[in-house]
Amino acid sequence: MDFYTLNYDAQVERLTALAHTALNAWDITPTRVELVSYANNAVFKVGDGQFDYGLRVYRPGQKDLPTIEAEQAWLRLPSMPHVPAPARALHHGALEGVGGPVYCSLWYWVPGEVVLPADLTPEQVERIGAFLARFHGVSAVEADAPAQRDRTLAYRPRLDYEGLFGERSPYNPGAGSQYISAESQTVLDEVAEQVRGVMLQMDSDEGAFGLIHGDLIYKNTLFTPEGEVAAIDFDDCGFGYYLYDVACPLLFYKPLPHYDALKAALWDGYTAVRPLPERYRAHLEVLVAGRYVAS
């Protein structure tokens, strides 16, 4: 039976069995295996009495092996601040009803809490901005080094205009586009063209493009017990505009009454560490709108 024709509980049962198979292959005897989320991929929290780990079962058919290996290579970059460091090599597993291999990754669990957008203070958002700036600084220096450029990082997708709105975009609605009215499509196309214009302007700026997280929304941002900011879920990481990464957190701040204060805090935190051209402030709103359209 096709795996995706099974109901949710039956899918989870098989995914959990695969998680245990991977742990056995990694020579880990778990004291607990807890499903944390199952949407695009399945994520488990695993404990063995000594360490806590995160275990991801990648959705079959979504990403090929070189792309997944490139994600792992990036997370192993020296000096990468507060990200989930890989703990083992990838496991090539199998699921009944799925053709081809199913990949599993294991990383050391990043302790911390998600703070809902409505509960974030400007001071916390400023720290998120500073974290992003340090994060981009590492990416710009270490990921662009010849030794890395000649390896697997090049397999990560490009989150440029085509990557967000083109035929191969992960946000492409495919057959779902038939449910978008002509009037709505006109608005979406207008926003996309504004995004294209902003990106064309940034193309002339040195250092505007590099490896980014690509989805640093609130649920992928943690505050550690020490008060530091950490990033998780690098499934969408790729080559894109650094300013797009700054725009992503604003996605869920936009409806809040103190949005302007949070946006200013994010900008101030980022630019205090990694200065940006002042004209980029106006670009932020276009990129936030673009992310709304894409997703």
GROMACS .gro file of C-alpha atoms in nm:
model
  295
    1MET     CA    1   0.000   0.000   0.000
    2ASP     CA    2   0.122   0.351  -0.089
    3PHE     CA    3   0.256   0.512   0.228
    4TYR     CA    4   0.067   0.836   0.162
    5THR     CA    5  -0.271   0.659   0.140
    6LEU     CA    6  -0.234   0.554   0.505
    7ASN     CA    7  -0.402   0.760   0.775
    8TYR     CA    8  -0.193   0.985   1.001
    9ASP     CA    9  -0.158   0.734   1.286
   10ALA     CA   10  -0.048   0.454   1.053
   11GLN     CA   11   0.211   0.682   0.891
   12VAL     CA   12   0.346   0.785   1.232
   13GLU     CA   13   0.371   0.420   1.336
   14ARG     CA   14   0.589   0.339   1.035
   15LEU     CA   15   0.797   0.654   1.073
   16THR     CA   16   0.860   0.570   1.439
   17ALA     CA   17   0.971   0.220   1.344
   18LEU     CA   18   1.212   0.370   1.092
   19ALA     CA   19   1.345   0.608   1.358
   20HIS     CA   20   1.424   0.311   1.582
   21THR     CA   21   1.596   0.133   1.292
   22ALA     CA   22   1.815   0.438   1.234
   23LEU     CA   23   1.901   0.466   1.604
   24ASN     CA   24   2.005   0.102   1.606
   25ALA     CA   25   2.228   0.163   1.303
   26TRP     CA   26   2.385   0.458   1.489
   27ASP     CA   27   2.441   0.231   1.794
   28ILE     CA   28   2.217   0.446   2.014
   29THR     CA   29   1.995   0.279   2.274
   30PRO     CA   30   1.717   0.530   2.341
   31THR     CA   31   1.544   0.579   2.673
   32ARG     CA   32   1.273   0.777   2.495
   33VAL     CA   33   1.164   0.856   2.139
   34GLU     CA   34   0.903   1.132   2.118
   35LEU     CA   35   0.739   1.263   1.801
   36VAL     CA   36   0.773   1.642   1.806
   37SER     CA   37   0.615   1.728   1.471
   38TYR     CA   38   0.504   1.567   1.149
   39ALA     CA   39   0.417   1.796   0.864
   40ASN     CA   40   0.668   1.822   0.582
   41ASN     CA   41   0.915   1.595   0.763
   42ALA     CA   42   0.888   1.390   1.082
   43VAL     CA   43   1.096   1.514   1.376
   44PHE     CA   44   1.157   1.312   1.693
   45LYS     CA   45   1.324   1.406   2.019
   46VAL     CA   46   1.545   1.123   2.139
   47GLY     CA   47   1.719   1.070   2.472
   48ASP     CA   48   1.974   0.804   2.562
   49GLY     CA   49   2.043   0.902   2.923
   50GLN     CA   50   2.352   1.101   2.824
   51PHE     CA   51   2.248   1.326   2.533
   52ASP     CA   52   1.930   1.459   2.383
   53TYR     CA   53   1.909   1.440   2.006
   54GLY     CA   54   1.679   1.550   1.729
   55LEU     CA   55   1.604   1.291   1.463
   56ARG     CA   56   1.451   1.393   1.131
   57VAL     CA   57   1.296   1.156   0.880
   58TYR     CA   58   1.296   1.346   0.551
   59ARG     CA   59   0.980   1.334   0.347
   60PRO     CA   60   1.046   1.092   0.060
   61GLY     CA   61   1.085   1.253  -0.279
   62GLN     CA   62   1.119   1.609  -0.151
   63LYS     CA   63   1.500   1.643  -0.146
   64ASP     CA   64   1.769   1.432  -0.303
   65LEU     CA   65   2.075   1.303  -0.119
   66PRO     CA   66   2.324   1.574  -0.233
   67THR     CA   67   2.086   1.846  -0.117
   68ILE     CA   68   2.047   1.685   0.227
   69GLU     CA   69   2.422   1.627   0.256
   70ALA     CA   70   2.479   1.995   0.174
   71GLU     CA   71   2.255   2.095   0.466
   72GLN     CA   72   2.463   1.875   0.695
   73ALA     CA   73   2.788   2.024   0.559
   74TRP     CA   74   2.668   2.375   0.631
   75LEU     CA   75   2.574   2.292   0.990
   76ARG     CA   76   2.926   2.157   1.041
   77LEU     CA   77   3.090   2.487   0.943
   78PRO     CA   78   3.327   2.612   1.213
   79SER     CA   79   3.202   2.901   1.426
   80MET     CA   80   2.837   2.855   1.328
   81PRO     CA   81   2.654   3.003   1.631
   82HIS     CA   82   2.383   2.807   1.815
   83VAL     CA   83   2.264   2.570   1.546
   84PRO     CA   84   2.186   2.196   1.561
   85ALA     CA   85   2.522   2.025   1.505
   86PRO     CA   86   2.501   1.688   1.326
   87ALA     CA   87   2.570   1.396   1.559
   88ARG     CA   88   2.597   1.109   1.307
   89ALA     CA   89   2.622   1.047   0.934
   90LEU     CA   90   2.295   1.023   0.741
   91HIS     CA   91   2.105   0.696   0.762
   92HIS     CA   92   1.958   0.550   0.442
   93GLY     CA   93   1.637   0.378   0.549
   94ALA     CA   94   1.325   0.240   0.387
   95LEU     CA   95   0.950   0.271   0.435
   96GLU     CA   96   0.702   0.016   0.313
   97GLY     CA   97   0.500   0.175   0.035
   98VAL     CA   98   0.773   0.422  -0.059
   99GLY     CA   99   0.996   0.366  -0.360
  100GLY     CA  100   1.360   0.454  -0.304
  101PRO     CA  101   1.559   0.536   0.009
  102VAL     CA  102   1.428   0.743   0.299
  103TYR     CA  103   1.693   0.954   0.471
  104CYS     CA  104   1.729   1.016   0.844
  105SER     CA  105   1.954   1.271   1.014
  106LEU     CA  106   2.055   1.304   1.378
  107TRP     CA  107   2.174   1.617   1.554
  108TYR     CA  108   2.240   1.728   1.909
  109TRP     CA  109   1.925   1.880   2.053
  110VAL     CA  110   1.933   2.257   2.094
  111PRO     CA  111   1.776   2.344   2.431
  112GLY     CA  112   1.551   2.645   2.435
  113GLU     CA  113   1.199   2.778   2.409
  114VAL     CA  114   0.994   2.925   2.128
  115VAL     CA  115   0.843   3.263   2.215
  116LEU     CA  116   0.519   3.349   2.037
  117PRO     CA  117   0.534   3.670   1.832
  118ALA     CA  118   0.276   3.845   2.053
  119ASP     CA  119   0.495   3.777   2.359
  120LEU     CA  120   0.824   3.897   2.210
  121THR     CA  121   0.973   4.217   2.344
  122PRO     CA  122   1.170   4.461   2.127
  123GLU     CA  123   1.480   4.366   2.328
  124GLN     CA  124   1.435   3.999   2.236
  125VAL     CA  125   1.380   4.084   1.870
  126GLU     CA  126   1.694   4.297   1.875
  127ARG     CA  127   1.881   3.988   1.992
  128ILE     CA  128   1.731   3.792   1.702
  129GLY     CA  129   1.862   4.057   1.464
  130ALA     CA  130   2.211   4.042   1.616
  131PHE     CA  131   2.207   3.662   1.593
  132LEU     CA  132   2.115   3.676   1.225
  133ALA     CA  133   2.397   3.922   1.157
  134ARG     CA  134   2.655   3.696   1.326
  135PHE     CA  135   2.509   3.396   1.146
  136HIS     CA  136   2.538   3.569   0.808
  137GLY     CA  137   2.890   3.679   0.892
  138VAL     CA  138   2.996   3.318   0.941
  139SER     CA  139   2.820   3.211   0.622
  140ALA     CA  140   2.975   3.491   0.418
  141VAL     CA  141   3.330   3.408   0.530
  142GLU     CA  142   3.340   3.033   0.581
  143ALA     CA  143   3.079   2.903   0.336
  144ASP     CA  144   3.234   3.102   0.052
  145ALA     CA  145   3.585   2.971   0.111
  146PRO     CA  146   3.722   2.771  -0.184
  147ALA     CA  147   3.748   2.455   0.026
  148GLN     CA  148   3.375   2.473   0.096
  149ARG     CA  149   3.268   2.598  -0.247
  150ASP     CA  150   3.426   2.291  -0.407
  151ARG     CA  151   3.233   2.056  -0.181
  152THR     CA  152   2.868   1.987  -0.126
  153LEU     CA  153   2.728   2.328  -0.030
  154ALA     CA  154   2.658   2.413  -0.393
  155TYR     CA  155   2.371   2.163  -0.392
  156ARG     CA  156   2.153   2.384  -0.172
  157PRO     CA  157   1.871   2.561  -0.363
  158ARG     CA  158   1.876   2.926  -0.468
  159LEU     CA  159   1.614   3.137  -0.292
  160ASP     CA  160   1.630   3.417  -0.548
  161TYR     CA  161   1.335   3.534  -0.760
  162GLU     CA  162   1.314   3.209  -0.958
  163GLY     CA  163   1.365   3.005  -0.642
  164LEU     CA  164   1.068   3.175  -0.475
  165PHE     CA  165   0.829   3.221  -0.765
  166GLY     CA  166   0.953   2.997  -1.047
  167GLU     CA  167   0.833   2.659  -1.167
  168ARG     CA  168   1.068   2.467  -0.936
  169SER     CA  169   0.996   2.676  -0.627
  170PRO     CA  170   0.894   2.478  -0.316
  171TYR     CA  171   0.610   2.732  -0.290
  172ASN     CA  172   0.474   2.664  -0.640
  173PRO     CA  173   0.104   2.580  -0.591
  174GLY     CA  174   0.096   2.358  -0.899
  175ALA     CA  175  -0.259   2.243  -0.965
  176GLY     CA  176  -0.371   2.451  -0.668
  177SER     CA  177  -0.331   2.766  -0.878
  178GLN     CA  178  -0.674   2.694  -1.030
  179TYR     CA  179  -0.830   2.805  -0.702
  180ILE     CA  180  -0.672   3.152  -0.716
  181SER     CA  181  -0.908   3.408  -0.865
  182ALA     CA  182  -0.794   3.627  -1.154
  183GLU     CA  183  -0.819   3.934  -0.931
  184SER     CA  184  -0.605   3.774  -0.661
  185GLN     CA  185  -0.354   3.650  -0.916
  186THR     CA  186  -0.310   4.007  -1.042
  187VAL     CA  187  -0.221   4.122  -0.691
  188LEU     CA  188   0.018   3.829  -0.640
  189ASP     CA  189   0.190   3.902  -0.971
  190GLU     CA  190   0.230   4.269  -0.883
  191VAL     CA  191   0.398   4.182  -0.553
  192ALA     CA  192   0.624   3.931  -0.726
  193GLU     CA  193   0.736   4.197  -0.973
  194GLN     CA  194   0.817   4.435  -0.687
  195VAL     CA  195   1.028   4.160  -0.531
  196ARG     CA  196   1.206   4.110  -0.862
  197GLY     CA  197   1.285   4.482  -0.873
  198VAL     CA  198   1.428   4.486  -0.520
  199MET     CA  199   1.641   4.180  -0.589
  200LEU     CA  200   1.776   4.332  -0.910
  201GLN     CA  201   1.881   4.640  -0.713
  202MET     CA  202   2.057   4.427  -0.452
  203ASP     CA  203   2.241   4.233  -0.722
  204SER     CA  204   2.464   4.536  -0.770
  205ASP     CA  205   2.563   4.538  -0.401
  206GLU     CA  206   2.868   4.337  -0.299
  207GLY     CA  207   2.799   4.089  -0.022
  208ALA     CA  208   2.418   4.099  -0.048
  209PHE     CA  209   2.381   3.730  -0.142
  210GLY     CA  210   2.498   3.415   0.031
  211LEU     CA  211   2.392   3.116   0.239
  212ILE     CA  212   2.080   3.192   0.444
  213HIS     CA  213   1.847   3.004   0.675
  214GLY     CA  214   1.547   3.081   0.454
  215ASP     CA  215   1.274   3.021   0.713
  216LEU     CA  216   1.369   3.189   1.041
  217ILE     CA  217   1.012   3.244   1.152
  218TYR     CA  218   0.926   3.240   1.521
  219LYS     CA  219   0.881   2.862   1.551
  220ASN     CA  220   1.235   2.807   1.419
  221THR     CA  221   1.387   3.056   1.665
  222LEU     CA  222   1.476   2.949   2.019
  223PHE     CA  223   1.585   3.137   2.330
  224THR     CA  224   1.829   2.916   2.518
  225PRO     CA  225   1.833   2.888   2.900
  226GLU     CA  226   2.126   3.133   2.893
  227GLY     CA  227   1.919   3.385   2.699
  228GLU     CA  228   2.101   3.331   2.371
  229VAL     CA  229   1.921   3.304   2.037
  230ALA     CA  230   1.944   2.977   1.843
  231ALA     CA  231   1.811   2.867   1.504
  232ILE     CA  232   1.666   2.527   1.416
  233ASP     CA  233   1.512   2.358   1.110
  234PHE     CA  234   1.752   2.418   0.822
  235ASP     CA  235   1.543   2.220   0.575
  236ASP     CA  236   1.493   2.535   0.362
  237CYS     CA  237   1.845   2.675   0.385
  238GLY     CA  238   2.005   2.782   0.060
  239PHE     CA  239   2.164   3.065  -0.132
  240GLY     CA  240   1.965   3.385  -0.109
  241TYR     CA  241   1.965   3.753  -0.020
  242TYR     CA  242   2.067   3.818   0.338
  243LEU     CA  243   1.793   4.080   0.362
  244TYR     CA  244   1.534   3.813   0.278
  245ASP     CA  245   1.647   3.627   0.591
  246VAL     CA  246   1.592   3.947   0.791
  247ALA     CA  247   1.244   3.982   0.643
  248CYS     CA  248   1.131   3.629   0.735
  249PRO     CA  249   1.092   3.692   1.113
  250LEU     CA  250   0.869   3.990   1.033
  251LEU     CA  251   0.616   3.761   0.866
  252PHE     CA  252   0.436   3.687   1.192
  253TYR     CA  253   0.504   4.025   1.355
  254LYS     CA  254   0.308   4.210   1.087
  255PRO     CA  255  -0.042   4.174   1.245
  256LEU     CA  256   0.077   4.298   1.587
  257PRO     CA  257  -0.003   4.652   1.707
  258HIS     CA  258   0.364   4.713   1.796
  259TYR     CA  259   0.494   4.586   1.459
  260ASP     CA  260   0.689   4.906   1.388
  261ALA     CA  261   0.876   4.877   1.718
  262LEU     CA  262   0.963   4.512   1.652
  263LYS     CA  263   1.078   4.587   1.298
  264ALA     CA  264   1.298   4.871   1.423
  265ALA     CA  265   1.446   4.644   1.691
  266LEU     CA  266   1.526   4.373   1.437
  267TRP     CA  267   1.694   4.627   1.208
  268ASP     CA  268   1.890   4.785   1.493
  269GLY     CA  269   2.008   4.450   1.626
  270TYR     CA  270   2.124   4.335   1.285
  271THR     CA  271   2.292   4.655   1.168
  272ALA     CA  272   2.476   4.704   1.498
  273VAL     CA  273   2.669   4.386   1.409
  274ARG     CA  274   2.654   4.387   1.029
  275PRO     CA  275   2.576   4.726   0.872
  276LEU     CA  276   2.333   4.747   0.580
  277PRO     CA  277   2.261   5.030   0.335
  278GLU     CA  278   1.989   5.258   0.476
  279ARG     CA  279   1.781   5.212   0.160
  280TYR     CA  280   1.737   4.846   0.255
  281ARG     CA  281   1.485   4.951   0.522
  282ALA     CA  282   1.226   5.013   0.251
  283HIS     CA  283   1.318   4.685   0.078
  284LEU     CA  284   1.219   4.493   0.391
  285GLU     CA  285   0.846   4.556   0.344
  286VAL     CA  286   0.861   4.436  -0.017
  287LEU     CA  287   1.035   4.115   0.087
  288VAL     CA  288   0.785   4.052   0.368
  289ALA     CA  289   0.504   4.088   0.115
  290GLY     CA  290   0.692   3.859  -0.120
  291ARG     CA  291   0.719   3.591   0.146
  292TYR     CA  292   0.344   3.618   0.208
  293VAL     CA  293   0.283   3.564  -0.162
  294ALA     CA  294   0.529   3.278  -0.193
  295SER     CA  295   0.404   3.083   0.106
   0.00000   0.00000   0.00000
